[in-house]
PDB file of C-alpha atoms in Angstrom:
ATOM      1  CA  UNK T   1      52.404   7.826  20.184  1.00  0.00           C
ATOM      2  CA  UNK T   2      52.348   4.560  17.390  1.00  0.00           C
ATOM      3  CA  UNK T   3      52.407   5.656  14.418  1.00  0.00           C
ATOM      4  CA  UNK T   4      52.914   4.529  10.816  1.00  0.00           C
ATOM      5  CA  UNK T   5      54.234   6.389   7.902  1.00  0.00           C
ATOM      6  CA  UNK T   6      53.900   5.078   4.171  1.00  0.00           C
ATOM      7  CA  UNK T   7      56.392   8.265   2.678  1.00  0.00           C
ATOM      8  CA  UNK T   8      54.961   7.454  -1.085  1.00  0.00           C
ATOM      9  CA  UNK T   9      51.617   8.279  -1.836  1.00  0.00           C
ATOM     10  CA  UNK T  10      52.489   6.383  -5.200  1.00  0.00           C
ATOM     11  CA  UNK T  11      55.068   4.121  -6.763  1.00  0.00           C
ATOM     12  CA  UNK T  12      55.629   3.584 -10.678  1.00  0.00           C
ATOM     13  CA  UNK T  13      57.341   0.324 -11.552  1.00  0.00           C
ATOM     14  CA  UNK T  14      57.887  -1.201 -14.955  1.00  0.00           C
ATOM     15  CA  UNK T  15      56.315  -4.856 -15.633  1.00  0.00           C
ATOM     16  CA  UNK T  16      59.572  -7.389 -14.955  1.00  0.00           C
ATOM     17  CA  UNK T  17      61.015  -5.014 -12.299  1.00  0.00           C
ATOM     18  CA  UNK T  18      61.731  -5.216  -8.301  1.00  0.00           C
ATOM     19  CA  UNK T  19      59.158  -2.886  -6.620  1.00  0.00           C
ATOM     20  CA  UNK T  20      59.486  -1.542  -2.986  1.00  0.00           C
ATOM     21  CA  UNK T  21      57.056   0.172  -0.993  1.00  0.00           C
ATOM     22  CA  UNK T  22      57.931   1.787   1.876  1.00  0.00           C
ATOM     23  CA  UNK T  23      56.817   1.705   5.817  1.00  0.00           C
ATOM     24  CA  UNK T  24      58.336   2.706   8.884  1.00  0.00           C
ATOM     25  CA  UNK T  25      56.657   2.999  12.518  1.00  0.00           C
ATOM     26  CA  UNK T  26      57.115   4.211  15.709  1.00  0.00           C
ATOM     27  CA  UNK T  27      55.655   1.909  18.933  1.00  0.00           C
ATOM     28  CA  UNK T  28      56.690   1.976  22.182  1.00  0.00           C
ATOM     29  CA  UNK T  29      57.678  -1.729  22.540  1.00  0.00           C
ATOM     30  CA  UNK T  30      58.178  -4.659  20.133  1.00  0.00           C
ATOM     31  CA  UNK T  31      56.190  -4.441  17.021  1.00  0.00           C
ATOM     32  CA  UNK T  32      53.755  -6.852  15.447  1.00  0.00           C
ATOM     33  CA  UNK T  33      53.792  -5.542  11.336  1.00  0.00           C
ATOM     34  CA  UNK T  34      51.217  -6.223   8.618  1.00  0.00           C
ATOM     35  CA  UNK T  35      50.712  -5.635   5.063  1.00  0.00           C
ATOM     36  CA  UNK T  36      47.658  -5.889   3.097  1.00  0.00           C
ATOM     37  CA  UNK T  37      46.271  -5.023  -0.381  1.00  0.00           C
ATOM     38  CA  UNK T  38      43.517  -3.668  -1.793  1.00  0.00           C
ATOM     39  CA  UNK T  39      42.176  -4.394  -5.162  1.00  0.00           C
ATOM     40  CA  UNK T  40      39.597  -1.989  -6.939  1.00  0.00           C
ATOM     41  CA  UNK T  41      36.509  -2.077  -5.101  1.00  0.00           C
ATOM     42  CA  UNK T  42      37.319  -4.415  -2.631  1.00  0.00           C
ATOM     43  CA  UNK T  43      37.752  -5.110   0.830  1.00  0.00           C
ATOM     44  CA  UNK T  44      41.626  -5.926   2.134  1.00  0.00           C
ATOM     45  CA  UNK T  45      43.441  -8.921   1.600  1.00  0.00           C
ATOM     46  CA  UNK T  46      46.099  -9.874   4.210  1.00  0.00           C
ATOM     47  CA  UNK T  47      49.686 -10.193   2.401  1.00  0.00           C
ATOM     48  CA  UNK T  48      52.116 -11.481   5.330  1.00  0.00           C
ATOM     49  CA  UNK T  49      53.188 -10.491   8.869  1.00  0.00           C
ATOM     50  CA  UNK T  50      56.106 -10.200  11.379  1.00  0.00           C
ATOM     51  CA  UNK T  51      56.236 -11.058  14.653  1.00  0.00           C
ATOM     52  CA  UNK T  52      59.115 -12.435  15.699  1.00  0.00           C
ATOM     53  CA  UNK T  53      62.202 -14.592  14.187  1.00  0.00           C
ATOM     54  CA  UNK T  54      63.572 -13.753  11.054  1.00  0.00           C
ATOM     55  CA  UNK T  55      63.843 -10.388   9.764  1.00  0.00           C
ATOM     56  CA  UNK T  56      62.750 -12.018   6.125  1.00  0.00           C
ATOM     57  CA  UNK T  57      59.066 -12.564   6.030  1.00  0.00           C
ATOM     58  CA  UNK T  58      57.687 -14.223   2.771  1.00  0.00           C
ATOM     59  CA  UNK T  59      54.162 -13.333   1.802  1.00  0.00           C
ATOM     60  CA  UNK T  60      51.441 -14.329  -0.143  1.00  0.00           C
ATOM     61  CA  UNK T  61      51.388 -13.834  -4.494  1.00  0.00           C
ATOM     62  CA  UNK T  62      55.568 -13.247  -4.142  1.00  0.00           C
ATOM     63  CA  UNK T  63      55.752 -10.502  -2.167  1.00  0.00           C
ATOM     64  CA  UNK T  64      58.326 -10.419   0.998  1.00  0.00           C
ATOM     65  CA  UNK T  65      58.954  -7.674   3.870  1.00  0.00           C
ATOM     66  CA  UNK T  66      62.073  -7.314   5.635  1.00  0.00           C
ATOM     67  CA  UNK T  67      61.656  -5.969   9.364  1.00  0.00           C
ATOM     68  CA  UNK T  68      64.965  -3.512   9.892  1.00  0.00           C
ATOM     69  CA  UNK T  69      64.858  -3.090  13.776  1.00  0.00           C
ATOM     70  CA  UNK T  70      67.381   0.045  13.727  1.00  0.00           C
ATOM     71  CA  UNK T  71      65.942   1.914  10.576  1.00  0.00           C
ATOM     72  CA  UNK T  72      62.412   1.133  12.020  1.00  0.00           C
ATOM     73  CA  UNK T  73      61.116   0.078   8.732  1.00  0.00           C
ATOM     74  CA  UNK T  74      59.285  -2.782   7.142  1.00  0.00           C
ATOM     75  CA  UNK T  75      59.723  -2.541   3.470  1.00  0.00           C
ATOM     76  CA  UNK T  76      57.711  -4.737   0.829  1.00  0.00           C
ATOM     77  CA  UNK T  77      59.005  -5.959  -1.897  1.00  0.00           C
ATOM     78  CA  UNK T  78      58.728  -8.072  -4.834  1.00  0.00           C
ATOM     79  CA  UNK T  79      61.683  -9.431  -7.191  1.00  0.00           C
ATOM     80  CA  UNK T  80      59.589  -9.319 -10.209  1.00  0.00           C
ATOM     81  CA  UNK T  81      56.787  -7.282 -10.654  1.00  0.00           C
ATOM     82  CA  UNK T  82      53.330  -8.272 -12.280  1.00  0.00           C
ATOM     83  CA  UNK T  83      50.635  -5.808 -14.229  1.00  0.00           C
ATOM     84  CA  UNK T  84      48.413  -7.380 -11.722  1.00  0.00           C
ATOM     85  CA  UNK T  85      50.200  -6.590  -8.373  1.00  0.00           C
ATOM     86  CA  UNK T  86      48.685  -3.149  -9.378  1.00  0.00           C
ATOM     87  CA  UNK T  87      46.631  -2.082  -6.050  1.00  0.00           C
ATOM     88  CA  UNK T  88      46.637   0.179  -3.088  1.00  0.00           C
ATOM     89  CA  UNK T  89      48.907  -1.299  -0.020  1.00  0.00           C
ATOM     90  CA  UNK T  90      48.750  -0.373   3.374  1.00  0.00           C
ATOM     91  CA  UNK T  91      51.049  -1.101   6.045  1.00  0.00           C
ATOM     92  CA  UNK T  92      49.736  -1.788   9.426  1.00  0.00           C
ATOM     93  CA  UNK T  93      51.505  -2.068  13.243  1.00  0.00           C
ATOM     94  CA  UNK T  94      50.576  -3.456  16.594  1.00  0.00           C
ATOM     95  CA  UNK T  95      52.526  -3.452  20.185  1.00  0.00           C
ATOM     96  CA  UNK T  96      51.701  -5.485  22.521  1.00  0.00           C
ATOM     97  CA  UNK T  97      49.863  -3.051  24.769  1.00  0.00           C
ATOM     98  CA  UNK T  98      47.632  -1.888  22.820  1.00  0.00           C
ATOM     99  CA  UNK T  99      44.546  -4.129  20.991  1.00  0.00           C
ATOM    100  CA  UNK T 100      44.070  -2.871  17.795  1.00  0.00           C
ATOM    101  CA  UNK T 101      46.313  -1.904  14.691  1.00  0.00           C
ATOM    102  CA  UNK T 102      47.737   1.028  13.182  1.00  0.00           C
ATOM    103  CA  UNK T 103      46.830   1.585   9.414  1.00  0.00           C
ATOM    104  CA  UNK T 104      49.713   3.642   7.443  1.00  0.00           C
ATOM    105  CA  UNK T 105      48.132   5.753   4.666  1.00  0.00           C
ATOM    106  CA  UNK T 106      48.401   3.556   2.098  1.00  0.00           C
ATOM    107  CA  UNK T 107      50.624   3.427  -1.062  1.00  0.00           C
ATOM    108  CA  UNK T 108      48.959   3.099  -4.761  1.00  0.00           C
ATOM    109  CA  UNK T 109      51.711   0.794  -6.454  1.00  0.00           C
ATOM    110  CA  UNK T 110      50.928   1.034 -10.781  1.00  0.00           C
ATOM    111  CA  UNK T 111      52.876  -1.726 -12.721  1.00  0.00           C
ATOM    112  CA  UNK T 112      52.982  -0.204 -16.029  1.00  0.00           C
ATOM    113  CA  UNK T 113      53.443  -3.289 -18.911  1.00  0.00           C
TER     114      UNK T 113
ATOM    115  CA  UNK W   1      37.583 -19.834   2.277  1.00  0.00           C
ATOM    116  CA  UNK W   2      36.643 -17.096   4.769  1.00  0.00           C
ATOM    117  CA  UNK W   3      33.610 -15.097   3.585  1.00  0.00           C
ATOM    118  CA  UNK W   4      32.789 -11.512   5.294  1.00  0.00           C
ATOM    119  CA  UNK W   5      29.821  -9.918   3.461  1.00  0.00           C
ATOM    120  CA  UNK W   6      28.213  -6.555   3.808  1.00  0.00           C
ATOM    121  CA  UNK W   7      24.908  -6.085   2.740  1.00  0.00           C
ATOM    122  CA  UNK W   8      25.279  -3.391   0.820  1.00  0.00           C
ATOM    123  CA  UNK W   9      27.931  -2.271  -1.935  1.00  0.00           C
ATOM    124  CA  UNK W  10      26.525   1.424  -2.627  1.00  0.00           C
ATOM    125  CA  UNK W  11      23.899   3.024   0.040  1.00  0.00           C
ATOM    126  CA  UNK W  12      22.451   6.744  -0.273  1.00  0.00           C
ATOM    127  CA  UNK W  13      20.606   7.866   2.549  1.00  0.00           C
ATOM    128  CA  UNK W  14      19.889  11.477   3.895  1.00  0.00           C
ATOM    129  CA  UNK W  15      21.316  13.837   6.740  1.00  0.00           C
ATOM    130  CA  UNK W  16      19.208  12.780   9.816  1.00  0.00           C
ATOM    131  CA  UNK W  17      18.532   9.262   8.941  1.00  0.00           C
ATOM    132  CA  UNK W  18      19.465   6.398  10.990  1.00  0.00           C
ATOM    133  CA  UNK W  19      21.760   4.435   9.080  1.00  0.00           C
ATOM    134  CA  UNK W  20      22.363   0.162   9.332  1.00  0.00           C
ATOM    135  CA  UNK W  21      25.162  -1.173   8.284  1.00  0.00           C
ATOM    136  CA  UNK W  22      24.995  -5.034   8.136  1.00  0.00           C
ATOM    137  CA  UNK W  23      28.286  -7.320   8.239  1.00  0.00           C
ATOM    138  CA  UNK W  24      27.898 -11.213   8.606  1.00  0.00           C
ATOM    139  CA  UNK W  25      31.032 -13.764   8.602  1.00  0.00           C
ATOM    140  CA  UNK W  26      31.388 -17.426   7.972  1.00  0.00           C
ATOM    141  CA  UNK W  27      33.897 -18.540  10.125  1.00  0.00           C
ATOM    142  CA  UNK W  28      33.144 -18.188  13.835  1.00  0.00           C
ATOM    143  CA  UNK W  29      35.796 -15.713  14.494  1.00  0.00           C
ATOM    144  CA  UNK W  30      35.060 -13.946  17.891  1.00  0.00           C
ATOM    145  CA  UNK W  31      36.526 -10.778  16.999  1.00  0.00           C
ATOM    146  CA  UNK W  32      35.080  -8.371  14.709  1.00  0.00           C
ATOM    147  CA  UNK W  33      35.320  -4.804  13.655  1.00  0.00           C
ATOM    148  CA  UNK W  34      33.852  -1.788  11.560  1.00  0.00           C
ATOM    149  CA  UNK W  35      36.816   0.905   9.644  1.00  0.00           C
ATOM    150  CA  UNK W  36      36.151   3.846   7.608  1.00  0.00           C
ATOM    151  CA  UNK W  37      38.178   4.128   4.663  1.00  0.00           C
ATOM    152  CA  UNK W  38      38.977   7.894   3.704  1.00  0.00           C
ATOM    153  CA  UNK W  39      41.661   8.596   1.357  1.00  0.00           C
ATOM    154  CA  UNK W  40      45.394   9.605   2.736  1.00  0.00           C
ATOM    155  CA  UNK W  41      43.832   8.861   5.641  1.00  0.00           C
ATOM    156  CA  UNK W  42      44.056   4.867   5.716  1.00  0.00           C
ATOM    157  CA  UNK W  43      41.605   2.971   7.707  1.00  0.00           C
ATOM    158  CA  UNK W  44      40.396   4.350  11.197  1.00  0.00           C
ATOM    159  CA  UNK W  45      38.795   1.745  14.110  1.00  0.00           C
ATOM    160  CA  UNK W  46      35.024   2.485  15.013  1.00  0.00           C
ATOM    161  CA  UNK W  47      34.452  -0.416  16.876  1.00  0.00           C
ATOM    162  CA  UNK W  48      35.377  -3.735  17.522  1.00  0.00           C
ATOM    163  CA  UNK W  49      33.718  -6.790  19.315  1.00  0.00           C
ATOM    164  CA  UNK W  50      35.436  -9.832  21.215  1.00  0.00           C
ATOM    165  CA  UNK W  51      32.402 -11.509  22.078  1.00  0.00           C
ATOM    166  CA  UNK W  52      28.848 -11.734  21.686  1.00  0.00           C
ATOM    167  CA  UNK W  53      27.259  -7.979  23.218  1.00  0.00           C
ATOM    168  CA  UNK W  54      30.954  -7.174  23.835  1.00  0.00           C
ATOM    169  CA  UNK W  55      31.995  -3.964  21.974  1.00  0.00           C
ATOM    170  CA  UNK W  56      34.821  -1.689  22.565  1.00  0.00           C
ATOM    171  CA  UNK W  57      35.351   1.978  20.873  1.00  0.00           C
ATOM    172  CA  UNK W  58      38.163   2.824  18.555  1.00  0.00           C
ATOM    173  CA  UNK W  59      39.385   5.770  17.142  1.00  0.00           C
ATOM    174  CA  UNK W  60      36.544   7.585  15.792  1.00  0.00           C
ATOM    175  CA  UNK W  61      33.133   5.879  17.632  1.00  0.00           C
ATOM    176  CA  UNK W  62      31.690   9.616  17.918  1.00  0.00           C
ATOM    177  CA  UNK W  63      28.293   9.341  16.056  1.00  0.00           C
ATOM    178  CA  UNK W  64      27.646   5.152  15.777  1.00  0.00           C
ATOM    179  CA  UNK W  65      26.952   2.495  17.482  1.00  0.00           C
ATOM    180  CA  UNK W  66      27.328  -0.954  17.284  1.00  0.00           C
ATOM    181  CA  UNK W  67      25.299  -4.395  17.898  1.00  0.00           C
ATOM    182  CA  UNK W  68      26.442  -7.970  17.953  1.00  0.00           C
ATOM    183  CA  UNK W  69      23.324  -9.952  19.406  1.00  0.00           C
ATOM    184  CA  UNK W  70      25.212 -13.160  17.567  1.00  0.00           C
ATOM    185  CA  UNK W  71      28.862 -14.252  16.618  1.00  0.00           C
ATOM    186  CA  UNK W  72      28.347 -14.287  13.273  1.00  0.00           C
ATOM    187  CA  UNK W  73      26.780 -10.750  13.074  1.00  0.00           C
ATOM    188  CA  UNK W  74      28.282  -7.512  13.895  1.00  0.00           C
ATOM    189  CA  UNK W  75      25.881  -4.174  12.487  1.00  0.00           C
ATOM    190  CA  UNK W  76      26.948  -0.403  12.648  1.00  0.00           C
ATOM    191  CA  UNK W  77      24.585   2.057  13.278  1.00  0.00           C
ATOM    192  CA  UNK W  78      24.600   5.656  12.201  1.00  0.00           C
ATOM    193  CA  UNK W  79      22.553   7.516  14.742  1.00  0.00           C
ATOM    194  CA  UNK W  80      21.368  10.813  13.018  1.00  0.00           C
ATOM    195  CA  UNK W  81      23.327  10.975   9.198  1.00  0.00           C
ATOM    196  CA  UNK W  82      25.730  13.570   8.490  1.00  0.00           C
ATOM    197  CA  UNK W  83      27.490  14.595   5.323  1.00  0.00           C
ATOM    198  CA  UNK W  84      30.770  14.205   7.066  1.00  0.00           C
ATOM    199  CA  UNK W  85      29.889  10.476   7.271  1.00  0.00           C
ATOM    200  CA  UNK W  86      30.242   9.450   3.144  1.00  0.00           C
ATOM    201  CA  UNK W  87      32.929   7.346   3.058  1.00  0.00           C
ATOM    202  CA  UNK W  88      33.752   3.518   2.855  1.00  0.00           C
ATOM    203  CA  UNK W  89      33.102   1.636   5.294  1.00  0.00           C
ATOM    204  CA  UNK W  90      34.779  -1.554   5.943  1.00  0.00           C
ATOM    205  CA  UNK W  91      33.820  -4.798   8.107  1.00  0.00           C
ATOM    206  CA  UNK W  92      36.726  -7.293   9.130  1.00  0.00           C
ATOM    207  CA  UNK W  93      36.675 -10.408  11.419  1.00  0.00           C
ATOM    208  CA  UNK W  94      39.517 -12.238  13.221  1.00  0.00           C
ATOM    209  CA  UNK W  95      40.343 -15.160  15.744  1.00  0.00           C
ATOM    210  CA  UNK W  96      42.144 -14.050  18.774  1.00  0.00           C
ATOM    211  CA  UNK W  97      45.638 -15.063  20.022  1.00  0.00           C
ATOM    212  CA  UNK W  98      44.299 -16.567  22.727  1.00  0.00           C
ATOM    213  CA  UNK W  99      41.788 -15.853  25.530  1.00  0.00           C
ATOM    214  CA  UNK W 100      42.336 -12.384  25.656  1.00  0.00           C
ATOM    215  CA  UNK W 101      40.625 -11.634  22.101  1.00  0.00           C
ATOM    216  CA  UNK W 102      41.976  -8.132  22.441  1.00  0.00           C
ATOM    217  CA  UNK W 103      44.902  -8.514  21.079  1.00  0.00           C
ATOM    218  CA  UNK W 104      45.416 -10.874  17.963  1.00  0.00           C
ATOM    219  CA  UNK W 105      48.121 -11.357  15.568  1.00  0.00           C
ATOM    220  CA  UNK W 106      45.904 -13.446  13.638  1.00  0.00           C
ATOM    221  CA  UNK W 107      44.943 -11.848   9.521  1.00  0.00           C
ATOM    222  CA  UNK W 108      41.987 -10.003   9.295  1.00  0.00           C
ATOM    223  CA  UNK W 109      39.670 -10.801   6.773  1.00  0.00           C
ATOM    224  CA  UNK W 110      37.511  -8.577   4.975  1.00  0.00           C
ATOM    225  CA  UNK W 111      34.424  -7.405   3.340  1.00  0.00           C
ATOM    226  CA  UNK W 112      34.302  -5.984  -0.204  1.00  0.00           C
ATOM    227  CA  UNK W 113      32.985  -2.241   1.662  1.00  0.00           C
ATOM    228  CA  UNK W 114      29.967  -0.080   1.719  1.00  0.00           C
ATOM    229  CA  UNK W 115      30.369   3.088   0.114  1.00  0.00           C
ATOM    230  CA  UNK W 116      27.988   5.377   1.844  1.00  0.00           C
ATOM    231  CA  UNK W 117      26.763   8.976   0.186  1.00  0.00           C
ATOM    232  CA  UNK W 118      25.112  10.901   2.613  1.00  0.00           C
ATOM    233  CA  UNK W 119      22.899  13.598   1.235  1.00  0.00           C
TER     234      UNK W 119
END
């Protein structure tokens, strides 16, 4: 069955600092992968994708994902975070047999300044 | 800039009511869809539509129902209320890959939410 695990329910990361949050999947064929984020009290906001090429996928407001084909995993990350990157991120996966996505859990990332 | 709006931000209603939820985007996009948003749970599929009348069941479509009698407008309807129904709800549109509008890689753009309280 496709799945989607986001291990951290939350990540703490000083102002100035790299932040990673974490995704791995399971799908039976190639994956498509998402992230989005979602401010307070509002609706998702597409970050960046990965469908095919290179494993290094640059995103929207800094952000970047690298797609690890072996470790099944499609980490975000950011080289400097920002108080406002603050926000709930969910990771999201599509094969290409099936027509919709696959929402992880989500992961509340808090920048503290 | 693409502009998904749900007609309500905050709805109460009671257990037994039938229930509208309204969604309307700006950008002709033939695919559109309805999530609930529970926490640790992430977002679940009700429905989807590729087309104009077309609809297609997700995860959870036990207890609504959807209508899309134009492109622009996709509404879920709560049949009969129930408690276990309060949660967010969340609209999202999307262009398709191609003519199959099942499956799209294309970003899908969304509404601010409805959070519904069901009494």
């Amino acid at each position: 069955a496709q799945s989607v695990a986001q291990p951290e329910d939350q990540v703490n990361v000083a102002e100035g600092n790299p932040l990673t949050v974490k995704c791995t999947y399971s799908v039976s064929g190639n994956p498509y992968l998402f992230w989005y984020v979602q401010y307070p009290n509002r609706g998702l906001q597409f970050l960046l994708k990965y469908i095919t090429g290179d494993n290094l996928v640059k995103g929207s407001y800094g952000f970047e994902a690298e797609f690890n084909k072996s470790q099944t995993s499609f980490h975000l990350k950011k080289p400097s975070a920002l108080v406002s990157d603050s926000a709930l991120y969910f990771c999201a996966v599509r094969d290409y047999s099936n027509y919709q996505l696959i929402w992880g859990a989500g992961t509340k990332l808090i920048i503290k300044p | 800039d693409v502009k998904v709006t749900q007609s309500s931000r905050y709805l109460v209603k009671r257990t037994g009511e039938k229930v509208f939820l309204e969604c309307v985007q700006d950008m002709d996009h033939e695919n559109m869809f309805w999530y609930r948003q529970d926490p640790g749970l992430g977002l679940r599929l009700i429905y989807f539509s590729y087309d104009v009348k077309m609809k297609e069941k997700g995860d959870i479509p036990e207890g609504y129902s959807v209508s899309r009698e134009k492109k622009e407008r996709f509404s879920l309807i709560l049949e009969s209320a129930s408690t276990n129904q309060t949660s967010m709800y969340l609209c999202a549109s999307s262009f398709p890959d191609g003519p199959n509008g099942y499956r799209s890689n294309q970003p899908q753009h969304f509404g601010d939410g409805t959070r519904l309280s069901i009494l």
